[in-house]
mmCIF file of C-alpha atoms and ligand atoms in Angstrom:
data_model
loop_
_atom_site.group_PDB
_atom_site.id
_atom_site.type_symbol
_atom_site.label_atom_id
_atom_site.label_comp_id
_atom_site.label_asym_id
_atom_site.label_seq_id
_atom_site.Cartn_x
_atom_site.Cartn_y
_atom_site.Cartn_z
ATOM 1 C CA UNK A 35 152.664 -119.209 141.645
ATOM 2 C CA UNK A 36 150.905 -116.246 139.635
ATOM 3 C CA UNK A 37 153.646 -113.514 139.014
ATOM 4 C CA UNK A 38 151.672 -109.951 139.455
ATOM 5 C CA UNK A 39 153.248 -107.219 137.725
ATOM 6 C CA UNK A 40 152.984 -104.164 139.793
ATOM 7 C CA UNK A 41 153.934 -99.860 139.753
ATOM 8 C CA UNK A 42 156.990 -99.458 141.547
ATOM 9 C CA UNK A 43 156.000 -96.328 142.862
ATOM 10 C CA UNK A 44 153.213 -98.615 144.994
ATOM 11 C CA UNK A 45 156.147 -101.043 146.314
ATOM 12 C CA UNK A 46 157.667 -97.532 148.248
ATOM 13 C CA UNK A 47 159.915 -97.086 144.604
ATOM 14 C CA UNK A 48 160.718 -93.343 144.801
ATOM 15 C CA UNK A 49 160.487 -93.364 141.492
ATOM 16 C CA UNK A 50 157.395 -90.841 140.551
ATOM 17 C CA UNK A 51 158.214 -87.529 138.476
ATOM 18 C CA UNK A 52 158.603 -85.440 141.732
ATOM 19 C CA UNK A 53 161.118 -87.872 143.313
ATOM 20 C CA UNK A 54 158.772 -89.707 145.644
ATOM 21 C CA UNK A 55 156.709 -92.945 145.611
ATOM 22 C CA UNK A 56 153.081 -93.509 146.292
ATOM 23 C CA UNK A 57 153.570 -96.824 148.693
ATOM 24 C CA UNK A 58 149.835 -98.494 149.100
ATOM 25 C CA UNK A 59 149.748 -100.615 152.374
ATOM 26 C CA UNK A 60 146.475 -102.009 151.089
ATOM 27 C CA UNK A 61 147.926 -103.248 147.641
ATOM 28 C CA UNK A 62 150.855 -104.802 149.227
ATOM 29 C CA UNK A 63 148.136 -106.635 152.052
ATOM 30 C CA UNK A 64 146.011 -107.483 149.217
ATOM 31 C CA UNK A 65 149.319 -109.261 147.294
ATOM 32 C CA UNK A 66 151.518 -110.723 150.218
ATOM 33 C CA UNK A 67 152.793 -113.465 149.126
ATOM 34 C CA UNK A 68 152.280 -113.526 145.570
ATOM 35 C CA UNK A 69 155.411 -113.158 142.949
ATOM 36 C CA UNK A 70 155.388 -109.426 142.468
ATOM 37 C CA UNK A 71 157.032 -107.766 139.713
ATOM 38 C CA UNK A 72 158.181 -104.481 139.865
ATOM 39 C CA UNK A 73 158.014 -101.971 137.090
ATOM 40 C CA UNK A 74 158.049 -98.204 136.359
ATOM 41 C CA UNK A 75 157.299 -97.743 132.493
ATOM 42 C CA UNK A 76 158.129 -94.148 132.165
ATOM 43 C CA UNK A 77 162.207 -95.238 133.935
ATOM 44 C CA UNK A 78 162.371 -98.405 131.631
ATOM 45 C CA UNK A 79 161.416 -95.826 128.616
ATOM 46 C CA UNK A 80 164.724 -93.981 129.376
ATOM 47 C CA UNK A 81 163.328 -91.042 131.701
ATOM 48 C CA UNK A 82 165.079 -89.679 134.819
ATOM 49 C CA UNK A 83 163.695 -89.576 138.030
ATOM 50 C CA UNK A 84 162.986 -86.562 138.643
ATOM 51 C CA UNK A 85 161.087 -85.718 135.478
ATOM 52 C CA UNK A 86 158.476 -83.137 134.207
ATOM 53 C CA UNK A 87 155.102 -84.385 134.831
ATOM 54 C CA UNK A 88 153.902 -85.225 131.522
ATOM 55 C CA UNK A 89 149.938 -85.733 130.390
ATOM 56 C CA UNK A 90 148.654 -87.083 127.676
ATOM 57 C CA UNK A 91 147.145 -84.404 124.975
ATOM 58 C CA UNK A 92 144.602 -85.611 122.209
ATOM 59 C CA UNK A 93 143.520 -88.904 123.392
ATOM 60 C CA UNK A 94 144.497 -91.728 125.846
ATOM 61 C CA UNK A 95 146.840 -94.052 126.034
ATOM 62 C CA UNK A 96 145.022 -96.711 123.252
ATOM 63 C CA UNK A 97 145.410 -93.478 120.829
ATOM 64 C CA UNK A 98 149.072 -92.438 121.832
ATOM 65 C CA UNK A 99 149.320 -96.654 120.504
ATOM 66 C CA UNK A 100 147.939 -95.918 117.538
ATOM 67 C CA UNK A 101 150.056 -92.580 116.769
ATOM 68 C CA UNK A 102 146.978 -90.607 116.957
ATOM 69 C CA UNK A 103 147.607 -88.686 120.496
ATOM 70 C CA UNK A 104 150.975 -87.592 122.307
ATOM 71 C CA UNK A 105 152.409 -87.454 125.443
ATOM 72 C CA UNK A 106 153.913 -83.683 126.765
ATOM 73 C CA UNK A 107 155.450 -82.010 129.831
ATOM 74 C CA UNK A 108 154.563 -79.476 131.073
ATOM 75 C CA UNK A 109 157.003 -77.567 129.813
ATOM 76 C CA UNK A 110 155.684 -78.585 125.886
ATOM 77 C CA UNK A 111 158.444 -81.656 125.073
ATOM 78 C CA UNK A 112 157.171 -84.386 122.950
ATOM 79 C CA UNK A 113 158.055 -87.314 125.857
ATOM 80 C CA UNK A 114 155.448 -89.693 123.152
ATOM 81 C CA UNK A 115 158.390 -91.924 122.285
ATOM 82 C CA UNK A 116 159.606 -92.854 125.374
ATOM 83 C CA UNK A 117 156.463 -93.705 126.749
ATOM 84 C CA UNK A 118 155.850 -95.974 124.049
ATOM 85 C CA UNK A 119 159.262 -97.594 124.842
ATOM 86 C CA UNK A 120 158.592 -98.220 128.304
ATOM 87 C CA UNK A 121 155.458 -99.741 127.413
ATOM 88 C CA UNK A 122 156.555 -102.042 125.350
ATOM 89 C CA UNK A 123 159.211 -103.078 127.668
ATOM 90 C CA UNK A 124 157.236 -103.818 130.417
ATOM 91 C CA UNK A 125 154.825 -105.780 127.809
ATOM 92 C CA UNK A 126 158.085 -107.912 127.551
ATOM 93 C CA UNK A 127 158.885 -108.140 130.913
ATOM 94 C CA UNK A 128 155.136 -109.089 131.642
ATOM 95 C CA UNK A 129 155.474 -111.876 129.570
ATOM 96 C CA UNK A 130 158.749 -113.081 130.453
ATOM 97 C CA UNK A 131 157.177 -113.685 133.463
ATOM 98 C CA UNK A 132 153.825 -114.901 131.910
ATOM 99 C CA UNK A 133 152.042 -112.389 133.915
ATOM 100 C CA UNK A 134 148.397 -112.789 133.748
ATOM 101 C CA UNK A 135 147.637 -110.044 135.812
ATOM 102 C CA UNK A 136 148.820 -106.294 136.846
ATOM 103 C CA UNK A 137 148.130 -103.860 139.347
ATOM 104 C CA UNK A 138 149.151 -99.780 138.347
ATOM 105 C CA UNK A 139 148.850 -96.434 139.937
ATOM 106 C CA UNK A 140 145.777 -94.962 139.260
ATOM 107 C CA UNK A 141 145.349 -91.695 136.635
ATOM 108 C CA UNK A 142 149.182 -91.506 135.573
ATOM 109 C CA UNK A 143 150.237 -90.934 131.862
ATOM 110 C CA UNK A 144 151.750 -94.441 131.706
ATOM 111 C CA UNK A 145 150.183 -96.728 134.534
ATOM 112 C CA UNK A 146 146.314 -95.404 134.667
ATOM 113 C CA UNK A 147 143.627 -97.493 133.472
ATOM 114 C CA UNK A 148 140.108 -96.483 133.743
ATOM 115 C CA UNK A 149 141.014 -92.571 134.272
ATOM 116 C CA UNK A 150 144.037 -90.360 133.807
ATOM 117 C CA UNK A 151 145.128 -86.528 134.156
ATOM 118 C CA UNK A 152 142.987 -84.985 130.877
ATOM 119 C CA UNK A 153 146.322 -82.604 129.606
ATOM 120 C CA UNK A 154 145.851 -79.824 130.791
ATOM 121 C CA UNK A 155 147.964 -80.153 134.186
ATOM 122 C CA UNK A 156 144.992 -78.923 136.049
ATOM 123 C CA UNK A 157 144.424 -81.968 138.015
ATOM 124 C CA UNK A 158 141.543 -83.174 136.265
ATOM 125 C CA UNK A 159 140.584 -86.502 135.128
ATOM 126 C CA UNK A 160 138.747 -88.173 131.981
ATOM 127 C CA UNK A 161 138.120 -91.539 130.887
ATOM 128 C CA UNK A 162 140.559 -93.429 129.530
ATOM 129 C CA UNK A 163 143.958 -95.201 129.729
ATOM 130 C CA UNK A 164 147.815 -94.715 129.831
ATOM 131 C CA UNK A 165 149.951 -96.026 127.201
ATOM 132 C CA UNK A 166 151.221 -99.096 129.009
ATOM 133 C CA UNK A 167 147.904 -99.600 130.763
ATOM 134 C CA UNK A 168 146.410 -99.717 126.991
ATOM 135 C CA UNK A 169 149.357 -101.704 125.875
ATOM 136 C CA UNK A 170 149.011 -104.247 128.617
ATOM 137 C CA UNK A 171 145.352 -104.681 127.973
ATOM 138 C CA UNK A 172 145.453 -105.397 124.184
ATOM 139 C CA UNK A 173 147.923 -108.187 125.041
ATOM 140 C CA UNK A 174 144.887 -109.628 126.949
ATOM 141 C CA UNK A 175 146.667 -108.499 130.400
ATOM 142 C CA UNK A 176 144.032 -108.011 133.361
ATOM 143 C CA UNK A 177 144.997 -104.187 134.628
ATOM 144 C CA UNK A 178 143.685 -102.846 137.953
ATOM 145 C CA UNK A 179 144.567 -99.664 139.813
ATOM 146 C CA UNK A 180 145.379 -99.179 143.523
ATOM 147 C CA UNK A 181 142.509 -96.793 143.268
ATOM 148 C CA UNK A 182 139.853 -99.956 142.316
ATOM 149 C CA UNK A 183 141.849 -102.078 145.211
ATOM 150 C CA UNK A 184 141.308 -99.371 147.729
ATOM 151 C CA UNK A 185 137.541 -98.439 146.973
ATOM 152 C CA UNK A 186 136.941 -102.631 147.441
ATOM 153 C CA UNK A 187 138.587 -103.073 150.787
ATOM 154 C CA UNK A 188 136.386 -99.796 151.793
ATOM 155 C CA UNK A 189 133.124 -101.720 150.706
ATOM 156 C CA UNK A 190 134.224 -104.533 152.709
ATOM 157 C CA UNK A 191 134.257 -102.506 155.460
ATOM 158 C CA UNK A 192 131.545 -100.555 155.042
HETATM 159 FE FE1 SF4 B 219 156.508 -95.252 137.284
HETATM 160 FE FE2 SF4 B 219 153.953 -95.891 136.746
HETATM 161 FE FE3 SF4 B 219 154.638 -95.137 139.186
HETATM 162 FE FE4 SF4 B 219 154.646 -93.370 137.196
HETATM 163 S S1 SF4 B 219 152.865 -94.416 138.028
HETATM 164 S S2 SF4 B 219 156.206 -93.625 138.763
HETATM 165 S S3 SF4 B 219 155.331 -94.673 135.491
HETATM 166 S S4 SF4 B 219 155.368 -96.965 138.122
#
């Protein structure tokens, strides 16, 4: 059986920065009886639950890799190193479970992969990645969002 690694936060985890989760019926439809495995990067990188939101500043996640752009709150702390931690430990727990493939909430610091929040807390989005989204792609990890899942069950039923 292919193990999937998945967000938490999708699985009903309430384990987003504002204390709730972001449960996608269509994701778990989509993945029913596949070997899912659950993972929130920014709690395995040693943050509580609840947490500042934090954005990435200077880049996206493929830069924060490369020490070229940081992570912040919103209240101006440096959160960089432990979303490099939690990346890296769900890299390992990816391939402990020789995870080909992983679905992540869309635009987040840490789990987006396409687009994320640009910085500036104002809701907006750019291109790009989050850290463990860039992470998991290097490693030659397939990456999709709820957000891609969603908009192809729509043009199924459209
Ligand atoms: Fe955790 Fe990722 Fe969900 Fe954020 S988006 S709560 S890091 S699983």
């Amino acid at each position: 059986m292919t193990s999937v690694l998945i967000s938490a936060c999708l699985l009903g985890v309430k384990c987003r920065h504002n204390g709730r989760d972001s449960k996608s019926k269509k994701v778990m439809e989509k993945f029913e009886g596949q070997e899912l495995i659950p993972v929130c990067p920014e709690q395995l990188g040693g943050l509580s639950t609840p947490r500042p939101p934090a954005e990435i500043v200077g880049g996206d996640g493929g830069d924060v890799l490369d020490r070229c752009a940081s992570v912040i709150t919103v209240q101006g702390e440096d959160k960089t190193r432990e979303f490099l931690c939690g990346a890296h430990q769900t890299l390992e727990i990816a391939k402990s479970h020789n995870a080909t493939a992983a679905v992540l909430k869309s635009n987040s610091p840490s789990c987006g992969c396409g687009l994320i929040y640009d910085g500036t807390f104002t809701g907006e989005l750019v291109d790009g990645d989050g850290v463990t989204s860039a992470l998991l792609r290097r490693q030659g990890i397939q990456v999709m969002t709820d957000a891609d899942i969603e908009t192809d069950e729509s043009s199924q039923e459209s």
